[in-house]
mmCIF file of C-alpha atoms and ligand atoms in Angstrom:
data_model
loop_
_atom_site.group_PDB
_atom_site.id
_atom_site.type_symbol
_atom_site.label_atom_id
_atom_site.label_comp_id
_atom_site.label_asym_id
_atom_site.label_seq_id
_atom_site.Cartn_x
_atom_site.Cartn_y
_atom_site.Cartn_z
ATOM 1 C CA MET A 1 -154.216 110.253 -61.262
ATOM 2 C CA THR A 2 -156.331 113.527 -61.547
ATOM 3 C CA GLU A 3 -155.627 116.082 -64.194
ATOM 4 C CA LEU A 4 -154.182 119.340 -63.236
ATOM 5 C CA THR A 5 -156.483 122.578 -63.344
ATOM 6 C CA ASP A 6 -155.261 125.233 -65.252
ATOM 7 C CA GLN A 7 -154.812 127.239 -62.101
ATOM 8 C CA GLN A 8 -152.608 124.577 -60.747
ATOM 9 C CA LEU A 9 -150.634 124.360 -63.881
ATOM 10 C CA LEU A 10 -149.831 128.161 -63.131
ATOM 11 C CA LYS A 11 -149.350 127.917 -59.372
ATOM 12 C CA TYR A 12 -146.936 125.302 -59.672
ATOM 13 C CA SER A 13 -145.266 126.261 -62.885
ATOM 14 C CA ARG A 14 -141.764 126.934 -61.501
ATOM 15 C CA GLN A 15 -141.508 123.457 -60.239
ATOM 16 C CA ILE A 16 -143.362 121.879 -63.288
ATOM 17 C CA MET A 17 -140.776 123.318 -65.644
ATOM 18 C CA LEU A 18 -138.210 121.286 -64.007
ATOM 19 C CA PRO A 19 -137.606 118.290 -66.430
ATOM 20 C CA GLN A 20 -137.065 116.026 -63.386
ATOM 21 C CA LEU A 21 -140.323 116.853 -62.004
ATOM 22 C CA ASP A 22 -142.814 117.882 -64.849
ATOM 23 C CA ILE A 23 -146.411 117.174 -64.720
ATOM 24 C CA ASP A 24 -146.054 113.679 -63.644
ATOM 25 C CA GLY A 25 -144.029 114.861 -60.542
ATOM 26 C CA GLN A 26 -146.677 117.554 -59.566
ATOM 27 C CA GLN A 27 -149.348 115.016 -59.667
ATOM 28 C CA LYS A 28 -147.391 112.642 -57.340
ATOM 29 C CA ILE A 29 -146.820 115.606 -54.966
ATOM 30 C CA LEU A 30 -150.785 116.509 -55.205
ATOM 31 C CA SER A 31 -151.675 112.919 -54.446
ATOM 32 C CA SER A 32 -149.180 112.551 -51.695
ATOM 33 C CA SER A 33 -149.520 112.726 -47.710
ATOM 34 C CA VAL A 34 -147.018 113.758 -45.112
ATOM 35 C CA LEU A 35 -147.052 113.354 -41.566
ATOM 36 C CA ILE A 36 -145.088 115.923 -39.564
ATOM 37 C CA VAL A 37 -144.644 115.178 -35.925
ATOM 38 C CA GLY A 38 -143.569 118.433 -34.132
ATOM 39 C CA ALA A 39 -144.761 121.732 -35.223
ATOM 40 C CA GLY A 40 -141.558 123.833 -34.014
ATOM 41 C CA GLY A 41 -138.529 125.178 -35.500
ATOM 42 C CA LEU A 42 -138.236 122.202 -37.989
ATOM 43 C CA GLY A 43 -141.815 121.492 -38.248
ATOM 44 C CA ASN A 44 -142.830 125.152 -39.305
ATOM 45 C CA PRO A 45 -140.615 125.591 -42.405
ATOM 46 C CA ALA A 46 -140.838 122.009 -43.245
ATOM 47 C CA ALA A 47 -144.851 122.243 -43.392
ATOM 48 C CA MET A 48 -144.839 125.643 -45.100
ATOM 49 C CA TYR A 49 -142.565 124.392 -48.010
ATOM 50 C CA LEU A 50 -144.668 121.107 -48.344
ATOM 51 C CA ALA A 51 -147.861 123.063 -48.436
ATOM 52 C CA ALA A 52 -146.658 125.625 -50.855
ATOM 53 C CA ALA A 53 -145.481 122.755 -53.129
ATOM 54 C CA GLY A 54 -148.901 121.225 -53.238
ATOM 55 C CA VAL A 55 -148.659 118.104 -50.996
ATOM 56 C CA GLY A 56 -152.088 116.866 -51.054
ATOM 57 C CA ARG A 57 -152.686 116.120 -47.368
ATOM 58 C CA LEU A 58 -150.579 117.143 -44.297
ATOM 59 C CA VAL A 59 -151.091 115.728 -40.979
ATOM 60 C CA LEU A 60 -149.489 117.860 -38.099
ATOM 61 C CA VAL A 61 -149.001 116.543 -34.579
ATOM 62 C CA ASP A 62 -148.043 118.477 -31.622
ATOM 63 C CA ASP A 63 -149.494 118.914 -28.056
ATOM 64 C CA ASP A 64 -147.839 122.404 -27.227
ATOM 65 C CA VAL A 65 -149.014 125.867 -27.569
ATOM 66 C CA VAL A 66 -147.250 128.709 -29.076
ATOM 67 C CA ASP A 67 -144.917 130.478 -26.607
ATOM 68 C CA GLN A 68 -143.240 133.941 -26.773
ATOM 69 C CA THR A 69 -139.792 132.248 -26.924
ATOM 70 C CA ASN A 70 -140.901 130.311 -30.087
ATOM 71 C CA LEU A 71 -141.054 133.182 -32.292
ATOM 72 C CA GLN A 72 -137.502 133.665 -32.728
ATOM 73 C CA ARG A 73 -137.398 130.431 -34.923
ATOM 74 C CA GLN A 74 -140.815 129.094 -35.380
ATOM 75 C CA ILE A 75 -141.615 131.511 -38.292
ATOM 76 C CA ALA A 76 -145.058 130.534 -39.225
ATOM 77 C CA PHE A 77 -146.384 131.908 -35.708
ATOM 78 C CA ASN A 78 -146.804 135.551 -34.804
ATOM 79 C CA GLU A 79 -147.482 137.411 -31.827
ATOM 80 C CA SER A 80 -151.219 137.204 -32.409
ATOM 81 C CA VAL A 81 -151.105 133.421 -31.918
ATOM 82 C CA VAL A 82 -149.156 133.232 -28.658
ATOM 83 C CA GLY A 83 -151.129 130.985 -26.463
ATOM 84 C CA GLN A 84 -152.799 129.275 -29.309
ATOM 85 C CA SER A 85 -152.286 125.582 -30.207
ATOM 86 C CA LYS A 86 -149.220 125.059 -32.409
ATOM 87 C CA VAL A 87 -150.759 122.758 -34.908
ATOM 88 C CA SER A 88 -154.202 124.878 -35.222
ATOM 89 C CA ALA A 89 -151.925 128.128 -35.824
ATOM 90 C CA LEU A 90 -149.747 126.515 -38.250
ATOM 91 C CA ALA A 91 -152.918 124.916 -40.132
ATOM 92 C CA GLU A 92 -154.169 128.380 -40.478
ATOM 93 C CA GLN A 93 -150.832 129.300 -42.069
ATOM 94 C CA LEU A 94 -150.691 126.631 -44.540
ATOM 95 C CA GLN A 95 -154.264 126.783 -45.660
ATOM 96 C CA ALA A 96 -153.845 130.476 -46.189
ATOM 97 C CA ASN A 97 -150.898 129.888 -48.286
ATOM 98 C CA ASN A 98 -152.525 126.865 -50.299
ATOM 99 C CA SER A 99 -156.018 125.912 -50.470
ATOM 100 C CA ASP A 100 -155.277 122.613 -52.383
ATOM 101 C CA VAL A 101 -153.826 121.268 -49.364
ATOM 102 C CA GLN A 102 -155.882 119.274 -46.749
ATOM 103 C CA VAL A 103 -154.513 119.918 -43.334
ATOM 104 C CA GLU A 104 -155.345 117.575 -40.426
ATOM 105 C CA THR A 105 -154.232 118.469 -36.921
ATOM 106 C CA LEU A 106 -153.713 116.134 -33.732
ATOM 107 C CA GLU A 107 -153.257 118.354 -30.711
ATOM 108 C CA HIS A 108 -152.169 115.417 -28.391
ATOM 109 C CA ARG A 109 -149.182 112.999 -28.024
ATOM 110 C CA LEU A 110 -149.607 109.926 -29.880
ATOM 111 C CA ASP A 111 -149.353 106.320 -28.422
ATOM 112 C CA GLU A 112 -147.784 103.738 -30.452
ATOM 113 C CA THR A 113 -151.003 102.252 -31.958
ATOM 114 C CA GLU A 114 -152.441 105.912 -33.038
ATOM 115 C CA LEU A 115 -149.029 106.812 -34.290
ATOM 116 C CA LEU A 116 -148.798 103.527 -36.496
ATOM 117 C CA GLU A 117 -152.414 104.233 -37.988
ATOM 118 C CA CYS A 118 -151.114 107.705 -38.829
ATOM 119 C CA VAL A 119 -147.873 106.478 -40.136
ATOM 120 C CA GLN A 120 -149.597 103.616 -42.359
ATOM 121 C CA GLY A 121 -151.575 106.056 -44.269
ATOM 122 C CA VAL A 122 -149.090 108.618 -45.433
ATOM 123 C CA SER A 123 -146.266 108.764 -48.135
ATOM 124 C CA VAL A 124 -143.517 110.288 -45.946
ATOM 125 C CA VAL A 125 -142.887 110.933 -42.210
ATOM 126 C CA LEU A 126 -141.095 114.055 -40.982
ATOM 127 C CA ASP A 127 -139.547 113.809 -37.546
ATOM 128 C CA CYS A 128 -139.525 117.328 -36.199
ATOM 129 C CA THR A 129 -139.534 116.379 -32.683
ATOM 130 C CA ASP A 130 -136.853 117.167 -30.061
ATOM 131 C CA ASN A 131 -136.583 114.300 -27.768
ATOM 132 C CA PHE A 132 -134.934 110.834 -28.197
ATOM 133 C CA ASP A 133 -137.956 108.831 -26.815
ATOM 134 C CA SER A 134 -140.348 110.288 -29.628
ATOM 135 C CA ARG A 135 -137.499 109.671 -32.176
ATOM 136 C CA PHE A 136 -137.097 106.217 -31.320
ATOM 137 C CA LEU A 137 -140.693 105.473 -31.331
ATOM 138 C CA ILE A 138 -141.207 107.156 -34.676
ATOM 139 C CA ASN A 139 -138.511 105.253 -36.208
ATOM 140 C CA ARG A 140 -139.880 101.968 -34.797
ATOM 141 C CA VAL A 141 -143.439 102.568 -36.278
ATOM 142 C CA CYS A 142 -142.090 103.717 -39.686
ATOM 143 C CA TRP A 143 -140.125 100.442 -39.985
ATOM 144 C CA GLN A 144 -143.388 98.662 -38.925
ATOM 145 C CA ALA A 145 -145.403 100.510 -41.638
ATOM 146 C CA GLY A 146 -142.652 100.472 -44.295
ATOM 147 C CA THR A 147 -142.944 104.224 -44.404
ATOM 148 C CA PRO A 148 -139.769 106.372 -45.284
ATOM 149 C CA LEU A 149 -138.679 108.785 -42.505
ATOM 150 C CA VAL A 150 -136.933 112.197 -43.047
ATOM 151 C CA SER A 151 -135.285 113.013 -39.699
ATOM 152 C CA ALA A 152 -133.457 116.276 -38.709
ATOM 153 C CA ALA A 153 -132.202 117.784 -35.552
ATOM 154 C CA ALA A 154 -130.707 121.142 -34.500
ATOM 155 C CA ILE A 155 -129.021 122.476 -31.390
ATOM 156 C CA GLY A 156 -126.742 125.509 -30.888
ATOM 157 C CA PHE A 157 -125.078 126.067 -34.173
ATOM 158 C CA GLU A 158 -125.214 122.381 -35.235
ATOM 159 C CA GLY A 159 -127.815 120.735 -37.534
ATOM 160 C CA GLN A 160 -128.104 117.280 -38.850
ATOM 161 C CA LEU A 161 -130.226 115.525 -41.341
ATOM 162 C CA SER A 162 -130.835 112.079 -42.704
ATOM 163 C CA VAL A 163 -133.359 109.834 -44.658
ATOM 164 C CA TYR A 164 -134.131 106.157 -43.239
ATOM 165 C CA HIS A 165 -136.095 104.019 -45.682
ATOM 166 C CA PRO A 166 -137.527 100.487 -44.776
ATOM 167 C CA GLY A 167 -138.303 99.930 -48.516
ATOM 168 C CA VAL A 168 -134.482 99.896 -49.225
ATOM 169 C CA GLU A 169 -132.673 96.916 -48.136
ATOM 170 C CA ALA A 170 -129.377 98.345 -47.089
ATOM 171 C CA SER A 171 -130.889 101.514 -45.319
ATOM 172 C CA PRO A 172 -129.942 101.825 -41.937
ATOM 173 C CA CYS A 173 -132.585 103.143 -39.251
ATOM 174 C CA TYR A 174 -132.393 105.890 -36.628
ATOM 175 C CA GLN A 175 -131.954 103.044 -33.950
ATOM 176 C CA CYS A 176 -128.821 101.775 -35.760
ATOM 177 C CA LEU A 177 -127.379 105.226 -35.585
ATOM 178 C CA TYR A 178 -128.167 106.266 -31.989
ATOM 179 C CA GLY A 179 -129.034 102.995 -30.344
ATOM 180 C CA GLU A 180 -126.174 103.586 -27.834
ATOM 181 C CA VAL A 181 -127.293 106.972 -26.764
ATOM 182 C CA ASP A 182 -128.416 107.169 -23.118
ATOM 183 C CA ALA A 183 -131.189 109.304 -22.293
ATOM 184 C CA GLN A 184 -129.048 112.446 -21.552
ATOM 185 C CA GLU A 185 -130.308 114.710 -24.368
ATOM 186 C CA LEU A 186 -129.921 118.369 -25.075
ATOM 187 C CA THR A 187 -133.012 120.651 -25.768
ATOM 188 C CA CYS A 188 -133.180 124.028 -27.299
ATOM 189 C CA SER A 189 -134.664 125.258 -23.945
ATOM 190 C CA GLU A 190 -131.484 124.347 -22.144
ATOM 191 C CA SER A 191 -128.899 124.709 -24.723
ATOM 192 C CA GLY A 192 -130.225 127.591 -27.131
ATOM 193 C CA VAL A 193 -130.445 127.400 -30.998
ATOM 194 C CA LEU A 194 -130.017 130.213 -33.648
ATOM 195 C CA GLY A 195 -133.275 130.413 -35.868
ATOM 196 C CA PRO A 196 -131.653 129.787 -39.283
ATOM 197 C CA VAL A 197 -129.799 126.725 -38.022
ATOM 198 C CA VAL A 198 -132.801 124.905 -37.101
ATOM 199 C CA GLY A 199 -134.643 126.371 -40.147
ATOM 200 C CA SER A 200 -132.277 125.465 -42.541
ATOM 201 C CA GLN A 201 -132.636 121.489 -41.462
ATOM 202 C CA GLY A 202 -136.532 121.964 -41.639
ATOM 203 C CA VAL A 203 -136.271 123.301 -45.142
ATOM 204 C CA LEU A 204 -134.052 120.419 -46.157
ATOM 205 C CA GLN A 205 -136.445 117.865 -44.751
ATOM 206 C CA ALA A 206 -139.143 119.359 -47.066
ATOM 207 C CA LEU A 207 -136.674 118.987 -50.004
ATOM 208 C CA GLU A 208 -135.798 115.371 -49.030
ATOM 209 C CA ALA A 209 -139.592 114.588 -48.649
ATOM 210 C CA LEU A 210 -140.473 116.161 -52.116
ATOM 211 C CA LYS A 211 -137.592 114.111 -53.700
ATOM 212 C CA LEU A 212 -138.952 110.737 -52.330
ATOM 213 C CA ILE A 213 -142.525 111.607 -53.332
ATOM 214 C CA ALA A 214 -141.635 112.745 -56.808
ATOM 215 C CA GLY A 215 -138.738 109.856 -57.048
ATOM 216 C CA VAL A 216 -136.143 112.169 -58.208
ATOM 217 C CA GLY A 217 -132.389 112.424 -57.365
ATOM 218 C CA GLU A 218 -130.487 110.819 -54.818
ATOM 219 C CA SER A 219 -131.883 110.658 -51.368
ATOM 220 C CA LEU A 220 -129.809 110.802 -48.109
ATOM 221 C CA ILE A 221 -130.389 107.318 -47.332
ATOM 222 C CA GLY A 222 -127.468 105.745 -45.546
ATOM 223 C CA ARG A 223 -125.769 109.275 -44.966
ATOM 224 C CA LEU A 224 -125.996 111.831 -42.288
ATOM 225 C CA GLN A 225 -125.327 115.262 -43.247
ATOM 226 C CA VAL A 226 -123.974 117.360 -40.343
ATOM 227 C CA PHE A 227 -123.947 121.207 -40.528
ATOM 228 C CA ASP A 228 -121.746 123.260 -38.554
ATOM 229 C CA ALA A 229 -123.171 126.681 -38.979
ATOM 230 C CA LEU A 230 -120.334 128.468 -37.014
ATOM 231 C CA ASN A 231 -117.717 127.554 -39.467
ATOM 232 C CA HIS A 232 -120.142 126.989 -42.370
ATOM 233 C CA GLU A 233 -119.068 123.429 -43.032
ATOM 234 C CA TRP A 234 -121.228 120.613 -44.271
ATOM 235 C CA ARG A 235 -119.968 117.253 -43.669
ATOM 236 C CA VAL A 236 -121.564 113.851 -44.836
ATOM 237 C CA ILE A 237 -120.975 110.932 -42.641
ATOM 238 C CA LYS A 238 -121.608 107.397 -44.203
ATOM 239 C CA LEU A 239 -123.906 105.409 -41.987
ATOM 240 C CA ARG A 240 -123.896 101.414 -41.624
ATOM 241 C CA LYS A 241 -126.598 99.257 -41.015
ATOM 242 C CA ASP A 242 -126.346 97.624 -37.658
ATOM 243 C CA PRO A 243 -126.680 93.927 -38.292
ATOM 244 C CA GLN A 244 -127.720 93.488 -34.585
ATOM 245 C CA CYS A 245 -130.458 96.429 -34.708
ATOM 246 C CA PRO A 246 -133.457 95.399 -32.804
ATOM 247 C CA VAL A 247 -135.551 97.594 -35.181
ATOM 248 C CA CYS A 248 -134.468 97.028 -38.774
ATOM 249 C CA ALA A 249 -132.248 93.997 -38.892
ATOM 250 C CA SER A 250 -135.022 91.304 -38.577
ATOM 251 C CA THR A 251 -136.956 92.904 -41.503
HETATM 252 ZN ZN1 LIG B 301 -131.548 99.904 -37.335
#
């Protein structure tokens, strides 16, 4: 691993001074790469925290443009970028924060082959999308590639977060949990969401990704954390691997 420069030692000093992280953890972060699928309410804060922490390479995927209605929660955007591609607007913000980070952008929806290629080349994947089709696809591809997946969702006043890890034998996958769900999904555009609710889940995705990269602490594997913002309650639900799961049972 490459030595840290004096400037990097200073820039990341507040996290390097954590004994669990130290210089070794920072080097792991600097040589890591994260794929973020979805540059919206989850992807915005997740990407900003990962860039600030010094993740070496960030790959952003989203085919959408910034809309007036996004600004209430997608805090990396401002009025001047309305109409601009989300990934390019986000990339500009990330580079402005930290020039150490190499940012790559993909401004279209990826098919399975393309997605697999991206997933194979990164340390961790963040699912920041808002629909079940993408979520099931990302989960499947992560299992194929053996890449850990940090998944979050938020709607209304509720947030959800979990980590699915193909490298951990007992880890369930997203399909184990939501295999039964039929396609009646809720989206922010139909149901509404409060900015800090979705923002908190995106920030926590960045946290779980950094922990996985640096190899510190207990990850949320096998646990689903549910945040009820209206009553401010956090619940943790134990998840079980489905022995019949078409995605993860055969591996
Ligand atoms: Zn499964």
